[in-house]
Coordinates of C-alpha atoms (C1' of nucleotides) in Angstrom, one line a residue:
Chain V
X15 CA 24.5 -5.6 -0.5
X16 CA 28.1 -4.9 0.5
X17 CA 30.4 -2.6 -1.4
X18 CA 33.3 -5.0 -0.9
X19 CA 34.9 -6.0 -4.2
X20 CA 38.1 -7.8 -3.2
X21 CA 38.9 -10.9 -5.2
X22 CA 38.6 -13.4 -2.4
X23 CA 35.2 -12.0 -1.4
X24 CA 32.2 -13.8 -2.8
X25 CA 30.0 -10.7 -2.6
X26 CA 29.7 -8.1 -5.3
X27 CA 27.3 -5.3 -5.6
X28 CA 24.2 -7.6 -5.8
X29 CA 25.4 -10.4 -3.6
X30 CA 25.1 -13.7 -5.5
X31 CA 25.2 -15.5 -2.1
X32 CA 22.0 -13.8 -1.1
X33 CA 20.5 -14.9 -4.3
X34 CA 21.6 -18.5 -3.7
X35 CA 20.4 -18.4 -0.1
X36 CA 17.0 -17.1 -1.1
X37 CA 16.6 -20.2 -3.2
X38 CA 17.6 -22.8 -0.7
X39 CA 16.9 -20.8 2.5
X40 CA 14.0 -21.4 4.9
X41 CA 13.5 -24.3 7.1
X42 CA 12.7 -27.2 4.7
X43 CA 14.2 -26.8 1.2
X44 CA 17.6 -28.3 2.0
X45 CA 16.2 -31.4 3.7
X46 CA 13.9 -31.8 0.8
X47 CA 16.7 -31.5 -1.7
X48 CA 18.8 -34.0 0.3
X49 CA 16.1 -36.6 0.2
X50 CA 15.6 -36.1 -3.5
X51 CA 19.3 -36.3 -4.1
X52 CA 19.2 -39.7 -2.5
X53 CA 16.0 -41.0 -4.0
X54 CA 14.7 -39.9 -7.4
X55 CA 11.0 -40.2 -8.3
X56 CA 9.8 -40.0 -4.7
X57 CA 6.1 -39.3 -4.1
X58 CA 4.4 -36.6 -2.1
X59 CA 3.4 -38.8 0.9
X60 CA 6.8 -40.5 0.9
X61 CA 8.4 -37.0 1.2
X62 CA 6.1 -36.3 4.1
X63 CA 7.5 -39.3 5.9
X64 CA 11.2 -38.8 5.0
X65 CA 11.3 -35.1 5.8
X66 CA 10.8 -35.5 9.5
X67 CA 8.5 -32.9 11.1
X68 CA 7.4 -31.1 7.9
X69 CA 3.7 -30.1 7.6
X70 CA 1.5 -30.4 4.7
X71 CA 1.5 -26.6 4.1
X72 CA 5.2 -26.3 4.2
X73 CA 5.9 -29.3 2.0
X74 CA 3.5 -28.1 -0.7
X75 CA 4.8 -24.5 -0.7
X76 CA 8.5 -25.6 -0.6
X77 CA 8.0 -28.0 -3.5
X78 CA 6.3 -25.2 -5.5
X79 CA 9.2 -22.8 -5.0
X80 CA 11.8 -25.4 -5.6
X81 CA 10.0 -26.3 -8.9
X82 CA 9.7 -22.6 -9.9
X83 CA 13.5 -22.2 -9.3
X84 CA 14.0 -25.4 -11.4
X85 CA 15.8 -27.2 -8.6
X86 CA 13.3 -30.0 -8.8
X87 CA 10.9 -31.4 -11.4
X88 CA 7.4 -32.5 -10.8
X89 CA 6.0 -35.4 -12.9
X90 CA 2.3 -36.2 -12.8
X91 CA 0.8 -39.5 -13.9
X92 CA -2.9 -39.2 -14.6
X93 CA -3.8 -42.5 -13.2
X94 CA -6.6 -43.1 -10.7
X95 CA -5.8 -42.2 -8.0
X96 CA -3.4 -39.5 -9.3
X97 CA 0.3 -40.2 -8.8
X98 CA 3.0 -37.6 -8.7
X99 CA 6.8 -38.0 -8.6
X100 CA 9.5 -35.5 -7.7
X101 CA 13.0 -35.5 -9.2
X102 CA 16.0 -33.3 -8.5
X103 CA 17.2 -31.5 -11.5
X104 CA 20.8 -31.2 -12.8
X105 CA 20.9 -27.7 -11.4
X106 CA 19.7 -28.9 -8.0
X107 CA 22.1 -31.8 -8.0
X108 CA 25.0 -29.4 -8.5
X109 CA 24.2 -28.0 -5.1
X110 CA 25.0 -31.1 -3.1
X111 CA 28.8 -31.2 -3.5
X112 CA 28.8 -27.4 -3.2
X113 CA 27.1 -27.6 0.2
X114 CA 29.2 -30.4 1.6
X115 CA 32.1 -28.3 2.8
X116 CA 29.5 -26.0 4.5
X117 CA 28.0 -29.0 6.2
X118 CA 31.4 -30.0 7.5
X119 CA 32.0 -26.5 8.7
X120 CA 28.7 -26.6 10.5
X121 CA 29.8 -29.7 12.4
X122 CA 32.8 -27.7 13.5
Chain I
X21 CA 15.8 -33.1 9.8
X22 CA 15.9 -35.6 7.0
X23 CA 16.4 -39.3 7.4
X24 CA 18.6 -39.5 4.4
X25 CA 22.0 -41.0 5.1
X26 CA 23.6 -41.6 1.7
X27 CA 27.3 -40.8 1.5
X28 CA 26.9 -38.0 -1.0
X29 CA 24.2 -36.3 1.0
X30 CA 25.4 -33.6 3.4
X31 CA 22.4 -34.1 5.7
X32 CA 22.4 -36.5 8.6
X33 CA 19.9 -36.8 11.4
X34 CA 20.5 -33.4 12.7
X35 CA 21.4 -31.6 9.5
X36 CA 24.7 -29.7 9.9
X37 CA 23.7 -27.6 6.9
X38 CA 20.8 -26.2 9.0
X39 CA 23.2 -25.5 11.8
X40 CA 25.5 -23.7 9.4
X41 CA 22.7 -21.7 7.8
X42 CA 21.4 -20.7 11.2
X43 CA 24.7 -19.0 11.9
X44 CA 25.1 -17.2 8.6
X45 CA 21.4 -16.8 7.7
X46 CA 19.3 -13.7 7.9
X47 CA 19.6 -10.7 5.8
X48 CA 22.9 -9.1 7.0
X49 CA 25.4 -11.6 8.4
X50 CA 27.0 -12.6 5.1
X51 CA 27.4 -9.0 3.9
X52 CA 29.0 -8.1 7.2
X53 CA 31.4 -11.1 7.0
X54 CA 32.3 -10.2 3.5
X55 CA 33.2 -6.7 4.5
X56 CA 35.2 -7.9 7.5
X57 CA 37.0 -10.5 5.3
X58 CA 38.2 -7.6 3.2
X59 CA 39.0 -5.1 5.9
X60 CA 40.1 -6.2 9.4
X61 CA 39.7 -3.8 12.3
X62 CA 36.8 -1.9 10.9
X63 CA 34.7 0.3 13.2
X64 CA 31.0 0.3 13.9
X65 CA 30.2 3.4 11.9
X66 CA 32.3 2.3 9.0
X67 CA 30.4 -0.9 8.9
X68 CA 27.2 1.1 8.7
X69 CA 28.5 2.8 5.6
X70 CA 29.9 -0.3 3.9
X71 CA 27.0 -2.6 4.5
X72 CA 24.5 -0.7 2.3
X73 CA 21.0 -0.3 3.7
X74 CA 21.6 -1.9 7.1
X75 CA 19.9 -0.2 10.1
X76 CA 21.4 0.5 13.5
X77 CA 19.2 -2.2 15.1
X78 CA 20.2 -4.9 12.7
X79 CA 23.9 -4.1 12.6
X80 CA 24.1 -4.3 16.4
X81 CA 22.1 -7.5 16.7
X82 CA 23.9 -9.2 13.8
X83 CA 27.3 -8.3 15.3
X84 CA 26.3 -9.7 18.6
X85 CA 25.2 -13.0 17.2
X86 CA 28.3 -13.2 15.0
X87 CA 30.5 -12.6 18.0
X88 CA 28.6 -15.1 20.1
X89 CA 29.2 -17.7 17.4
X90 CA 32.8 -16.7 17.3
X91 CA 32.8 -15.7 13.6
X92 CA 34.0 -12.2 14.5
X93 CA 35.8 -10.7 17.4
X94 CA 35.1 -7.3 19.0
X95 CA 37.9 -5.2 20.4
X96 CA 37.2 -2.2 22.5
X97 CA 39.6 0.6 23.2
X98 CA 38.6 2.6 26.2
X99 CA 39.6 6.0 24.8
X100 CA 37.4 9.0 24.8
X101 CA 35.3 8.8 22.8
X102 CA 35.2 5.0 23.0
X103 CA 36.5 3.2 19.9
X104 CA 35.6 -0.4 18.8
X105 CA 37.1 -2.5 16.1
X106 CA 35.7 -5.7 14.6
X107 CA 37.8 -8.5 13.2
X108 CA 36.8 -11.7 11.4
X109 CA 38.1 -14.8 13.2
X110 CA 39.9 -17.8 11.7
X111 CA 36.6 -19.7 11.9
X112 CA 34.8 -16.9 10.1
X113 CA 37.4 -16.6 7.5
X114 CA 37.2 -20.3 6.7
X115 CA 33.7 -19.6 5.4
X116 CA 34.7 -17.3 2.6
X117 CA 36.3 -20.0 0.3
X118 CA 33.5 -22.4 1.2
X119 CA 30.9 -20.0 0.1
X120 CA 32.5 -19.0 -3.1
X121 CA 31.2 -22.0 -5.2
X122 CA 27.7 -21.2 -3.8
X123 CA 28.1 -17.6 -5.0
X124 CA 29.0 -18.8 -8.4
X125 CA 26.0 -21.2 -8.4
X126 CA 23.8 -18.2 -7.4
X127 CA 25.0 -16.3 -10.5
X128 CA 23.9 -19.3 -12.6
Chain P
dC19 C1' 31.0 7.0 18.9
dT20 C1' 28.7 2.8 19.9
dG21 C1' 25.3 1.2 20.9
dT22 C1' 19.9 0.1 23.6
dA23 C1' 14.9 0.3 24.1
dT24 C1' 10.5 0.3 22.3
dC25 C1' 7.1 -0.5 19.2
dC26 C1' 5.2 -1.8 14.7
dA27 C1' 4.9 -4.1 10.0
dA28 C1' 6.0 -7.9 7.3
dT29 C1' 7.1 -12.4 6.6
dC30 C1' 7.4 -17.2 7.8
dT31 C1' 5.6 -21.3 9.9
dG32 C1' 2.1 -24.3 11.6
dA33 C1' -2.7 -26.4 12.8
dT34 C1' -6.9 -27.5 11.2
dA35 C1' -10.2 -28.3 7.9
dC36 C1' -11.5 -29.2 3.3
dT37 C1' -11.2 -30.5 -2.1
dG38 C1' -10.7 -32.9 -7.0
Chain X
dC19 C1' -3.4 -39.4 -3.3
dA20 C1' -1.9 -34.8 -3.6
dG21 C1' -2.7 -31.2 -2.5
dT22 C1' -5.6 -26.0 -1.2
dA23 C1' -7.8 -22.5 2.1
dT24 C1' -7.9 -20.2 6.1
dC25 C1' -6.4 -18.4 10.1
dA26 C1' -3.3 -17.8 14.2
dG27 C1' 1.2 -17.6 16.3
dA28 C1' 6.2 -17.0 15.9
dT29 C1' 10.0 -14.9 14.0
dT30 C1' 12.4 -11.3 11.6
dG31 C1' 13.3 -6.7 10.1
dG32 C1' 12.8 -1.7 10.5
dA33 C1' 11.8 3.3 12.4
dT34 C1' 12.4 6.2 15.9
dA35 C1' 14.0 7.8 20.0
dC36 C1' 17.3 7.7 23.6
dA37 C1' 21.8 6.5 26.6
dG38 C1' 26.7 5.8 28.4

DNA sequence: CTGTATCCAATCTGATACTG
DNA sequence: CAGTATCAGATTGGATACAG
Protein backbone atom coordinates (compact mmCIF):
# COMPACT_ATOMS: atom_id res chain seq x y z
CA UNK A 1 0.00 0.00 0.00
CA UNK A 2 2.24 2.74 1.23
CA UNK A 3 5.75 3.26 0.01
CA UNK A 4 6.96 4.07 3.49
CA UNK A 5 9.86 1.88 4.57
CA UNK A 6 11.10 3.37 7.81
CA UNK A 7 12.09 0.88 10.46
CA UNK A 8 9.48 1.93 12.96
CA UNK A 9 6.68 1.69 10.40
CA UNK A 10 4.80 -1.61 10.27
CA UNK A 11 3.84 -1.14 6.61
CA UNK A 12 6.01 -2.33 3.77
CA UNK A 13 5.16 -2.57 0.12
CA UNK A 14 2.35 -5.08 0.65
CA UNK A 15 1.16 -4.00 4.04
CA UNK A 16 1.06 -6.95 6.46
CA UNK A 17 -1.33 -4.97 8.62
CA UNK A 18 -3.87 -4.98 5.84
CA UNK A 19 -3.36 -8.72 5.53
CA UNK A 20 -3.94 -9.14 9.26
CA UNK A 21 -6.98 -6.88 9.32
CA UNK A 22 -8.51 -8.75 6.42
CA UNK A 23 -8.46 -11.89 8.52
CA UNK A 24 -9.90 -10.43 11.69
CA UNK A 25 -11.84 -7.51 10.22
CA UNK A 26 -15.57 -7.25 9.82
CA UNK A 27 -18.11 -6.97 12.52
CA UNK A 28 -18.04 -10.36 14.17
CA UNK A 29 -14.73 -12.19 13.91
CA UNK A 30 -13.07 -10.65 16.93
CA UNK A 31 -16.04 -11.22 19.26
CA UNK A 32 -16.12 -14.84 18.07
CA UNK A 33 -12.40 -15.29 18.68
CA UNK A 34 -12.74 -13.71 22.12
CA UNK A 35 -15.45 -16.13 23.12
CA UNK A 36 -13.45 -19.07 21.78
CA UNK A 37 -10.34 -17.93 23.61
CA UNK A 38 -12.31 -18.13 26.84
CA UNK A 39 -14.21 -21.32 26.18
CA UNK A 40 -12.86 -24.09 23.98
CA UNK A 41 -15.15 -26.66 22.39
CA UNK A 42 -18.15 -24.38 22.23
CA UNK A 43 -21.09 -25.37 20.05
CA UNK A 44 -22.85 -23.47 17.30
CA UNK A 45 -25.96 -22.54 19.21
CA UNK A 46 -23.92 -21.60 22.26
CA UNK A 47 -21.95 -19.20 20.11
CA UNK A 48 -25.20 -17.69 18.88
CA UNK A 49 -26.06 -16.87 22.48
CA UNK A 50 -22.63 -15.68 23.58
CA UNK A 51 -21.96 -13.41 20.63
CA UNK A 52 -24.73 -10.96 21.32
CA UNK A 53 -26.63 -9.76 18.30
CA UNK A 54 -25.07 -11.97 15.66
CA UNK A 55 -27.36 -13.51 13.07
CA UNK A 56 -27.36 -17.03 11.73
CA UNK A 57 -25.99 -15.90 8.38
CA UNK A 58 -23.10 -13.97 9.82
CA UNK A 59 -22.14 -16.59 12.37
CA UNK A 60 -21.98 -19.29 9.71
CA UNK A 61 -19.99 -17.22 7.23
CA UNK A 62 -17.63 -15.85 9.89
CA UNK A 63 -16.91 -19.31 11.23
CA UNK A 64 -16.19 -20.54 7.72
CA UNK A 65 -13.69 -17.80 7.02
CA UNK A 66 -12.01 -18.14 10.40
CA UNK A 67 -11.66 -21.86 9.76
CA UNK A 68 -10.26 -21.31 6.27
CA UNK A 69 -7.67 -18.94 7.75
CA UNK A 70 -6.92 -21.57 10.38
CA UNK A 71 -7.72 -19.35 13.32
CA UNK A 72 -10.34 -21.78 14.55
CA UNK A 73 -10.91 -25.50 14.15
CA UNK A 74 -14.23 -27.24 13.57
CA UNK A 75 -14.81 -30.69 15.02
CA UNK A 76 -17.87 -32.65 14.04
CA UNK A 77 -19.26 -35.59 16.01
CA UNK A 78 -21.54 -37.75 13.91
CA UNK A 79 -24.03 -38.44 16.64
CA UNK A 80 -27.76 -38.03 16.30
CA UNK A 81 -28.50 -35.21 16.30
CA UNK A 82 -25.19 -34.03 14.90
CA UNK A 83 -22.89 -32.15 17.27
CA UNK A 84 -20.20 -29.65 16.32
CA UNK A 85 -17.59 -28.02 18.49
CA UNK A 86 -15.36 -25.06 17.70
CA UNK A 87 -11.87 -24.50 19.03
CA UNK A 88 -9.43 -21.65 18.72
CA UNK A 89 -6.12 -22.71 17.17
CA UNK A 90 -2.62 -21.88 18.33
CA UNK A 91 -2.41 -19.28 15.58
CA UNK A 92 -5.69 -17.75 16.64
CA UNK A 93 -4.70 -17.73 20.28
CA UNK A 94 -1.54 -15.80 19.49
CA UNK A 95 -3.77 -12.92 18.47
CA UNK A 96 -5.27 -12.36 21.90
CA UNK A 97 -2.19 -10.91 23.65
CA UNK A 98 -1.31 -9.02 20.47
CA UNK A 99 -4.69 -7.31 20.44
CA UNK A 100 -4.73 -6.43 24.10
CA UNK A 101 -2.70 -3.20 23.80
CA UNK A 102 -4.97 -2.17 20.94
CA UNK A 103 -7.99 -2.75 23.14
CA UNK A 104 -6.46 -0.57 25.84
CA UNK A 105 -5.75 2.11 23.24
CA UNK A 106 -9.39 1.86 22.12
CA UNK A 107 -10.57 2.63 25.65
CA UNK A 108 -8.40 5.80 25.52
CA UNK B 1 -20.47 -7.42 21.69
CA UNK B 2 -19.40 -10.62 23.35
CA UNK B 3 -20.30 -11.49 26.87
CA UNK B 4 -16.88 -12.92 27.51
CA UNK B 5 -15.18 -11.39 30.54
CA UNK B 6 -12.12 -13.53 31.18
CA UNK B 7 -9.01 -11.63 32.21
CA UNK B 8 -6.98 -12.61 29.18
CA UNK B 9 -9.74 -11.58 26.76
CA UNK B 10 -9.56 -8.05 25.38
CA UNK B 11 -13.34 -7.86 24.85
CA UNK B 12 -15.74 -6.66 27.46
CA UNK B 13 -19.37 -5.76 27.09
CA UNK B 14 -18.72 -2.98 24.60
CA UNK B 15 -15.68 -4.33 22.88
CA UNK B 16 -12.86 -1.75 22.90
CA UNK B 17 -11.29 -3.63 20.01
CA UNK B 18 -14.28 -2.86 17.88
CA UNK B 19 -13.96 0.76 18.91
CA UNK B 20 -10.29 0.76 17.93
CA UNK B 21 -10.88 -0.99 14.63
CA UNK B 22 -13.60 1.46 13.72
CA UNK B 23 -11.08 4.25 13.98
CA UNK B 24 -8.33 2.64 11.95
CA UNK B 25 -10.43 0.34 9.77
CA UNK B 26 -11.27 0.77 6.15
CA UNK B 27 -8.93 0.53 3.26
CA UNK B 28 -6.74 3.60 3.63
CA UNK B 29 -6.39 4.85 7.20
CA UNK B 30 -3.48 2.65 8.21
CA UNK B 31 -1.43 3.39 5.09
CA UNK B 32 -2.03 7.10 5.68
CA UNK B 33 -0.98 6.84 9.32
CA UNK B 34 2.12 4.89 8.33
CA UNK B 35 3.20 7.56 5.89
CA UNK B 36 2.55 10.29 8.45
CA UNK B 37 4.48 8.42 11.10
CA UNK B 38 7.47 8.49 8.78
CA UNK B 39 7.13 12.00 7.48
CA UNK B 40 5.55 14.79 9.50
CA UNK B 41 4.14 17.89 7.81
CA UNK B 42 3.32 16.18 4.57
CA UNK B 43 1.04 17.92 2.10
CA UNK B 44 -2.15 16.72 0.44
CA UNK B 45 -0.74 16.06 -2.99
CA UNK B 46 2.32 14.38 -1.51
CA UNK B 47 0.04 12.02 0.34
CA UNK B 48 -1.73 11.23 -2.91
CA UNK B 49 1.59 10.07 -4.33
CA UNK B 50 2.83 8.20 -1.27
CA UNK B 51 -0.35 6.29 -0.57
CA UNK B 52 -0.34 4.24 -3.71
CA UNK B 53 -3.70 3.79 -5.40
CA UNK B 54 -5.78 6.07 -3.22
CA UNK B 55 -8.34 8.30 -4.90
CA UNK B 56 -9.08 11.92 -4.23
CA UNK B 57 -12.41 11.08 -2.63
CA UNK B 58 -11.00 8.52 -0.26
CA UNK B 59 -7.99 10.56 0.76
CA UNK B 60 -10.16 13.54 1.65
CA UNK B 61 -12.72 11.53 3.61
CA UNK B 62 -10.08 9.44 5.38
CA UNK B 63 -8.15 12.53 6.44
CA UNK B 64 -11.33 14.08 7.76
CA UNK B 65 -12.18 11.09 9.90
CA UNK B 66 -8.63 10.72 11.17
CA UNK B 67 -8.64 14.38 12.15
CA UNK B 68 -12.00 14.08 13.87
CA UNK B 69 -10.66 11.14 15.89
CA UNK B 70 -7.60 13.22 16.68
CA UNK B 71 -5.14 10.78 15.19
CA UNK B 72 -3.83 13.42 12.83
CA UNK B 73 -3.69 17.20 12.85
CA UNK B 74 -4.33 19.52 9.91
CA UNK B 75 -2.44 22.79 9.65
CA UNK B 76 -3.43 25.33 7.04
CA UNK B 77 -1.20 28.16 5.86
CA UNK B 78 -3.18 30.88 4.18
CA UNK B 79 -0.68 31.60 1.48
CA UNK B 80 -1.50 31.82 -2.18
CA UNK B 81 -1.98 29.19 -3.31
CA UNK B 82 -3.18 27.68 -0.05
CA UNK B 83 -0.86 25.18 1.63
CA UNK B 84 -1.88 22.45 4.06
CA UNK B 85 0.27 20.13 6.10
CA UNK B 86 -0.72 17.00 7.97
CA UNK B 87 0.86 15.71 11.14
CA UNK B 88 0.36 12.58 13.16
CA UNK B 89 -0.64 13.27 16.76
CA UNK B 90 0.72 11.73 19.93
CA UNK B 91 -2.36 9.54 20.10
CA UNK B 92 -1.90 8.43 16.52
CA UNK B 93 1.76 7.75 17.02
CA UNK B 94 1.02 5.47 19.95
CA UNK B 95 -0.67 3.17 17.48
CA UNK B 96 2.47 2.39 15.49
CA UNK B 97 4.29 0.24 18.10
CA UNK B 98 0.96 -1.31 19.10
CA UNK B 99 0.30 -2.43 15.56
CA UNK B 100 3.77 -3.79 14.92
CA UNK B 101 3.19 -7.23 16.51
CA UNK B 102 -0.02 -7.49 14.50
CA UNK B 103 1.91 -6.77 11.33
CA UNK B 104 4.38 -9.51 12.20
CA UNK B 105 1.50 -11.88 12.84
CA UNK B 106 0.07 -10.93 9.46
CA UNK B 107 3.28 -12.00 7.78
CA UNK B 108 2.87 -15.39 9.51
C1' DC C 1 -3.29 23.36 -4.48
C1' DT C 2 -6.76 21.36 -1.69
C1' DG C 3 -10.37 19.88 -1.70
C1' DT C 4 -16.41 18.97 -2.78
C1' DA C 5 -20.40 17.05 -5.19
C1' DT C 6 -22.58 13.60 -7.52
C1' DC C 7 -23.52 9.32 -9.01
C1' DC C 8 -22.55 4.37 -9.57
C1' DA C 9 -20.63 -0.37 -8.50
C1' DA C 10 -19.26 -3.59 -5.24
C1' DT C 11 -19.20 -5.46 -0.93
C1' DC C 12 -21.10 -6.38 3.63
C1' DT C 13 -24.83 -7.25 6.67
C1' DG C 14 -29.37 -8.78 7.95
C1' DA C 15 -34.29 -10.97 7.75
C1' DT C 16 -36.76 -14.74 6.51
C1' DA C 17 -37.50 -19.17 5.09
C1' DC C 18 -35.96 -23.68 4.42
C1' DT C 19 -32.82 -28.35 4.74
C1' DG C 20 -30.22 -32.87 6.15
C1' DC D 1 -28.76 -29.24 15.84
C1' DA D 2 -26.18 -26.92 12.55
C1' DG D 3 -26.43 -24.92 9.17
C1' DT D 4 -27.89 -23.12 3.59
C1' DA D 5 -30.55 -20.19 0.15
C1' DT D 6 -32.37 -16.14 -1.24
C1' DC D 7 -33.20 -11.54 -1.37
C1' DA D 8 -33.08 -6.66 0.31
C1' DG D 9 -31.01 -2.80 2.62
C1' DA D 10 -26.86 -0.49 4.28
C1' DT D 11 -22.24 0.71 3.89
C1' DT D 12 -18.00 1.37 1.46
C1' DG D 13 -15.18 2.51 -2.33
C1' DG D 14 -14.34 4.69 -6.82
C1' DA D 15 -14.78 7.76 -11.32
C1' DT D 16 -15.66 11.95 -12.96
C1' DA D 17 -16.46 16.64 -12.86
C1' DC D 18 -16.21 20.89 -10.58
C1' DA D 19 -15.00 24.83 -6.93
C1' DG D 20 -12.54 28.27 -3.73
